[in-house]
Amino acid sequence: MKFSEVIGNGTVASALSSMADSGRVAHAMLLYENEGCGALALALAYVQYLNCSNPSGGDSCGECPSCRQMSKLIHPDVHFVFPVNKGPKTSDDKPTSESYLKYWRELALADPYFTEADLQRAIGIESKNGLIAVAEAKSIISKLSLSSVSDGYKAVIFYLPEKMNQETANRLLKMVEEPPEKTIFLFITHAPEKVLQTIFSRCQSIRVMPLTKEEADRVAAMKPENDSEDYNIFMDLFSDLMRSLVSRDLMGTLECGETMAALESREKQKAFCTFAGDCIRKIFMIQQNMPQLADVRAEEQEFYADMAGRCGKTFCSRSIANIEKVVGMIDRNVSSKILFCDLVNRMFLSI
Ligand SMILES: [Zn+2]
């Protein structure tokens, strides 16, 4: 991937290419983003640029052997680490990213803006939490101890370091602190506050900015169509919830809470929360007389206008805050039933 192919975040791309040009390449960097804003695309473009044998104008050539290997994600000196778990797509008892590399490549090549839920689905562990376990640290350390195949940079693109436990971090720490020559770690996080401090403090951090609406539309347009099924399920559930709320139907509201809690994985539950938060922001925008910012699909305009007219003035801001709290709690092993029942109850009280 070339920098010119990355959507949005031109300032970050320029900062990365300038860093490479200056020769002062940070050996550990943390790119933090809201999910889906292109941190992986930037990391891939950066590594491709660093190893390109014929760069020009602040971008890689896209044609040299190294660029061609990067374009298929098969560069022998570029390694990927991401959260995994046991699942039907591998027979490994203690799987590492290597066990799922084929699926990672397919996903990242089709859509470098994928979400954590997309990754879970791609590697077949939808119903489990992905983790970065100590076996992963051992595997990375042994790979980095070998001399590089090319004479360029060795890179580890480390997706979601917040999924790494203390033991894994301890193993990796020395390597991150003093990597072998021309070796870099690029961590991509959606939750910098959850990255272990020992790792975080050793990284130069870079904020990947949210995409503008026009950029997000371009990302959405290039995504494979696999999200439409989720969209319909989520939209049905969200509209059922809103209709129950505005008609003061407590039983209907609680049933929606139960349906949310029964979504098949925590990732799916979080994805629904994000979806519902976005929908409520649309209602808020319409209430503020800024429907152009709500960006509502034509077939949903009547629904949103109706809801905006029937929700109280503080419903949206309170609900968004409550939903964000729930997202934070989902990973903490709190019963989903209790979480979602409490959430819809609060929404009911603030409607
Ligand atoms: Zn090149």
PDB file of N, CA and C in Angstrom, residues 4-42:
ATOM      1  N   SER A   4      -0.193   7.292  -0.948  1.00  0.00           N
ATOM      2  CA  SER A   4      -1.208   7.950  -1.772  1.00  0.00           C
ATOM      3  C   SER A   4      -2.514   7.153  -1.821  1.00  0.00           C
ATOM      4  N   GLU A   5      -2.468   5.884  -1.433  1.00  0.00           N
ATOM      5  CA  GLU A   5      -3.691   5.067  -1.435  1.00  0.00           C
ATOM      6  C   GLU A   5      -4.426   5.104  -0.099  1.00  0.00           C
ATOM      7  N   VAL A   6      -3.773   5.693   0.921  1.00  0.00           N
ATOM      8  CA  VAL A   6      -4.422   5.763   2.241  1.00  0.00           C
ATOM      9  C   VAL A   6      -5.476   6.865   2.205  1.00  0.00           C
ATOM     10  N   ILE A   7      -6.648   6.571   2.723  1.00  0.00           N
ATOM     11  CA  ILE A   7      -7.723   7.575   2.726  1.00  0.00           C
ATOM     12  C   ILE A   7      -7.626   8.400   4.016  1.00  0.00           C
ATOM     13  N   GLY A   8      -7.511   9.720   3.861  1.00  0.00           N
ATOM     14  CA  GLY A   8      -7.483  10.603   5.030  1.00  0.00           C
ATOM     15  C   GLY A   8      -6.127  10.617   5.724  1.00  0.00           C
ATOM     16  N   ASN A   9      -6.035  11.385   6.806  1.00  0.00           N
ATOM     17  CA  ASN A   9      -4.832  11.448   7.635  1.00  0.00           C
ATOM     18  C   ASN A   9      -3.549  11.769   6.861  1.00  0.00           C
ATOM     19  N   GLY A  10      -3.671  12.717   5.929  1.00  0.00           N
ATOM     20  CA  GLY A  10      -2.508  13.136   5.162  1.00  0.00           C
ATOM     21  C   GLY A  10      -1.395  13.671   6.049  1.00  0.00           C
ATOM     22  N   THR A  11      -1.764  14.329   7.148  1.00  0.00           N
ATOM     23  CA  THR A  11      -0.732  14.901   8.036  1.00  0.00           C
ATOM     24  C   THR A  11       0.077  13.787   8.689  1.00  0.00           C
ATOM     25  N   VAL A  12      -0.607  12.730   9.092  1.00  0.00           N
ATOM     26  CA  VAL A  12       0.108  11.606   9.710  1.00  0.00           C
ATOM     27  C   VAL A  12       1.014  10.947   8.670  1.00  0.00           C
ATOM     28  N   ALA A  13       0.494  10.780   7.453  1.00  0.00           N
ATOM     29  CA  ALA A  13       1.297  10.165   6.390  1.00  0.00           C
ATOM     30  C   ALA A  13       2.566  10.994   6.143  1.00  0.00           C
ATOM     31  N   SER A  14       2.411  12.335   6.078  1.00  0.00           N
ATOM     32  CA  SER A  14       3.606  13.178   5.853  1.00  0.00           C
ATOM     33  C   SER A  14       4.578  13.064   7.014  1.00  0.00           C
ATOM     34  N   ALA A  15       4.044  13.007   8.244  1.00  0.00           N
ATOM     35  CA  ALA A  15       4.935  12.892   9.399  1.00  0.00           C
ATOM     36  C   ALA A  15       5.721  11.584   9.323  1.00  0.00           C
ATOM     37  N   LEU A  16       5.065  10.521   8.913  1.00  0.00           N
ATOM     38  CA  LEU A  16       5.740   9.224   8.834  1.00  0.00           C
ATOM     39  C   LEU A  16       6.793   9.217   7.721  1.00  0.00           C
ATOM     40  N   SER A  17       6.438   9.782   6.560  1.00  0.00           N
ATOM     41  CA  SER A  17       7.437   9.757   5.488  1.00  0.00           C
ATOM     42  C   SER A  17       8.617  10.670   5.830  1.00  0.00           C
ATOM     43  N   SER A  18       8.332  11.802   6.509  1.00  0.00           N
ATOM     44  CA  SER A  18       9.455  12.681   6.904  1.00  0.00           C
ATOM     45  C   SER A  18      10.365  11.973   7.902  1.00  0.00           C
ATOM     46  N   MET A  19       9.742  11.214   8.796  1.00  0.00           N
ATOM     47  CA  MET A  19      10.554  10.495   9.781  1.00  0.00           C
ATOM     48  C   MET A  19      11.484   9.512   9.067  1.00  0.00           C
ATOM     49  N   ALA A  20      10.913   8.805   8.091  1.00  0.00           N
ATOM     50  CA  ALA A  20      11.734   7.844   7.346  1.00  0.00           C
ATOM     51  C   ALA A  20      12.848   8.580   6.594  1.00  0.00           C
ATOM     52  N   ASP A  21      12.507   9.734   5.971  1.00  0.00           N
ATOM     53  CA  ASP A  21      13.508  10.492   5.204  1.00  0.00           C
ATOM     54  C   ASP A  21      14.641  10.983   6.098  1.00  0.00           C
ATOM     55  N   SER A  22      14.286  11.361   7.322  1.00  0.00           N
ATOM     56  CA  SER A  22      15.294  11.941   8.222  1.00  0.00           C
ATOM     57  C   SER A  22      16.242  10.878   8.750  1.00  0.00           C
ATOM     58  N   GLY A  23      15.853   9.622   8.620  1.00  0.00           N
ATOM     59  CA  GLY A  23      16.697   8.544   9.155  1.00  0.00           C
ATOM     60  C   GLY A  23      16.500   8.340  10.644  1.00  0.00           C
ATOM     61  N   ARG A  24      15.671   9.198  11.281  1.00  0.00           N
ATOM     62  CA  ARG A  24      15.437   9.030  12.716  1.00  0.00           C
ATOM     63  C   ARG A  24      14.145   8.217  12.922  1.00  0.00           C
ATOM     64  N   VAL A  25      14.259   6.958  12.626  1.00  0.00           N
ATOM     65  CA  VAL A  25      13.087   6.090  12.668  1.00  0.00           C
ATOM     66  C   VAL A  25      12.883   5.583  14.101  1.00  0.00           C
ATOM     67  N   ALA A  26      11.715   5.898  14.675  1.00  0.00           N
ATOM     68  CA  ALA A  26      11.444   5.441  16.046  1.00  0.00           C
ATOM     69  C   ALA A  26      11.357   3.920  16.039  1.00  0.00           C
ATOM     70  N   HIS A  27      11.968   3.287  17.041  1.00  0.00           N
ATOM     71  CA  HIS A  27      11.935   1.813  17.016  1.00  0.00           C
ATOM     72  C   HIS A  27      10.640   1.262  17.585  1.00  0.00           C
ATOM     73  N   ALA A  28       9.875   2.102  18.274  1.00  0.00           N
ATOM     74  CA  ALA A  28       8.555   1.635  18.736  1.00  0.00           C
ATOM     75  C   ALA A  28       7.568   2.783  18.620  1.00  0.00           C
ATOM     76  N   MET A  29       6.529   2.549  17.886  1.00  0.00           N
ATOM     77  CA  MET A  29       5.521   3.597  17.695  1.00  0.00           C
ATOM     78  C   MET A  29       4.141   3.054  18.001  1.00  0.00           C
ATOM     79  N   LEU A  30       3.304   3.899  18.568  1.00  0.00           N
ATOM     80  CA  LEU A  30       1.935   3.494  18.881  1.00  0.00           C
ATOM     81  C   LEU A  30       1.000   4.405  18.088  1.00  0.00           C
ATOM     82  N   LEU A  31       0.257   3.813  17.163  1.00  0.00           N
ATOM     83  CA  LEU A  31      -0.733   4.587  16.414  1.00  0.00           C
ATOM     84  C   LEU A  31      -2.070   4.359  17.085  1.00  0.00           C
ATOM     85  N   TYR A  32      -2.695   5.408  17.576  1.00  0.00           N
ATOM     86  CA  TYR A  32      -4.004   5.153  18.183  1.00  0.00           C
ATOM     87  C   TYR A  32      -5.111   5.848  17.423  1.00  0.00           C
ATOM     88  N   GLU A  33      -6.189   5.111  17.282  1.00  0.00           N
ATOM     89  CA  GLU A  33      -7.263   5.552  16.398  1.00  0.00           C
ATOM     90  C   GLU A  33      -8.600   5.085  16.957  1.00  0.00           C
ATOM     91  N   ASN A  34      -9.653   5.729  16.488  1.00  0.00           N
ATOM     92  CA  ASN A  34     -10.977   5.150  16.631  1.00  0.00           C
ATOM     93  C   ASN A  34     -11.059   4.067  15.567  1.00  0.00           C
ATOM     94  N   GLU A  35     -11.629   2.967  15.936  1.00  0.00           N
ATOM     95  CA  GLU A  35     -11.648   1.818  15.034  1.00  0.00           C
ATOM     96  C   GLU A  35     -12.031   2.219  13.608  1.00  0.00           C
ATOM     97  N   GLY A  36     -11.265   1.701  12.637  1.00  0.00           N
ATOM     98  CA  GLY A  36     -11.646   1.885  11.236  1.00  0.00           C
ATOM     99  C   GLY A  36     -11.167   3.177  10.593  1.00  0.00           C
ATOM    100  N   CYS A  37     -10.253   3.916  11.266  1.00  0.00           N
ATOM    101  CA  CYS A  37      -9.824   5.210  10.704  1.00  0.00           C
ATOM    102  C   CYS A  37      -8.533   5.109   9.900  1.00  0.00           C
ATOM    103  N   GLY A  38      -7.998   3.912   9.749  1.00  0.00           N
ATOM    104  CA  GLY A  38      -6.892   3.754   8.800  1.00  0.00           C
ATOM    105  C   GLY A  38      -5.511   3.594   9.401  1.00  0.00           C
ATOM    106  N   ALA A  39      -5.410   3.308  10.697  1.00  0.00           N
ATOM    107  CA  ALA A  39      -4.073   3.146  11.288  1.00  0.00           C
ATOM    108  C   ALA A  39      -3.308   2.002  10.634  1.00  0.00           C
ATOM    109  N   LEU A  40      -3.987   0.917  10.325  1.00  0.00           N
ATOM    110  CA  LEU A  40      -3.281  -0.209   9.695  1.00  0.00           C
ATOM    111  C   LEU A  40      -2.802   0.189   8.293  1.00  0.00           C
ATOM    112  N   ALA A  41      -3.662   0.883   7.549  1.00  0.00           N
ATOM    113  CA  ALA A  41      -3.273   1.327   6.206  1.00  0.00           C
ATOM    114  C   ALA A  41      -2.020   2.212   6.297  1.00  0.00           C
ATOM    115  N   LEU A  42      -1.986   3.114   7.272  1.00  0.00           N
ATOM    116  CA  LEU A  42      -0.823   3.994   7.455  1.00  0.00           C
ATOM    117  C   LEU A  42       0.421   3.182   7.819  1.00  0.00           C
TER     118      LEU A  42
END
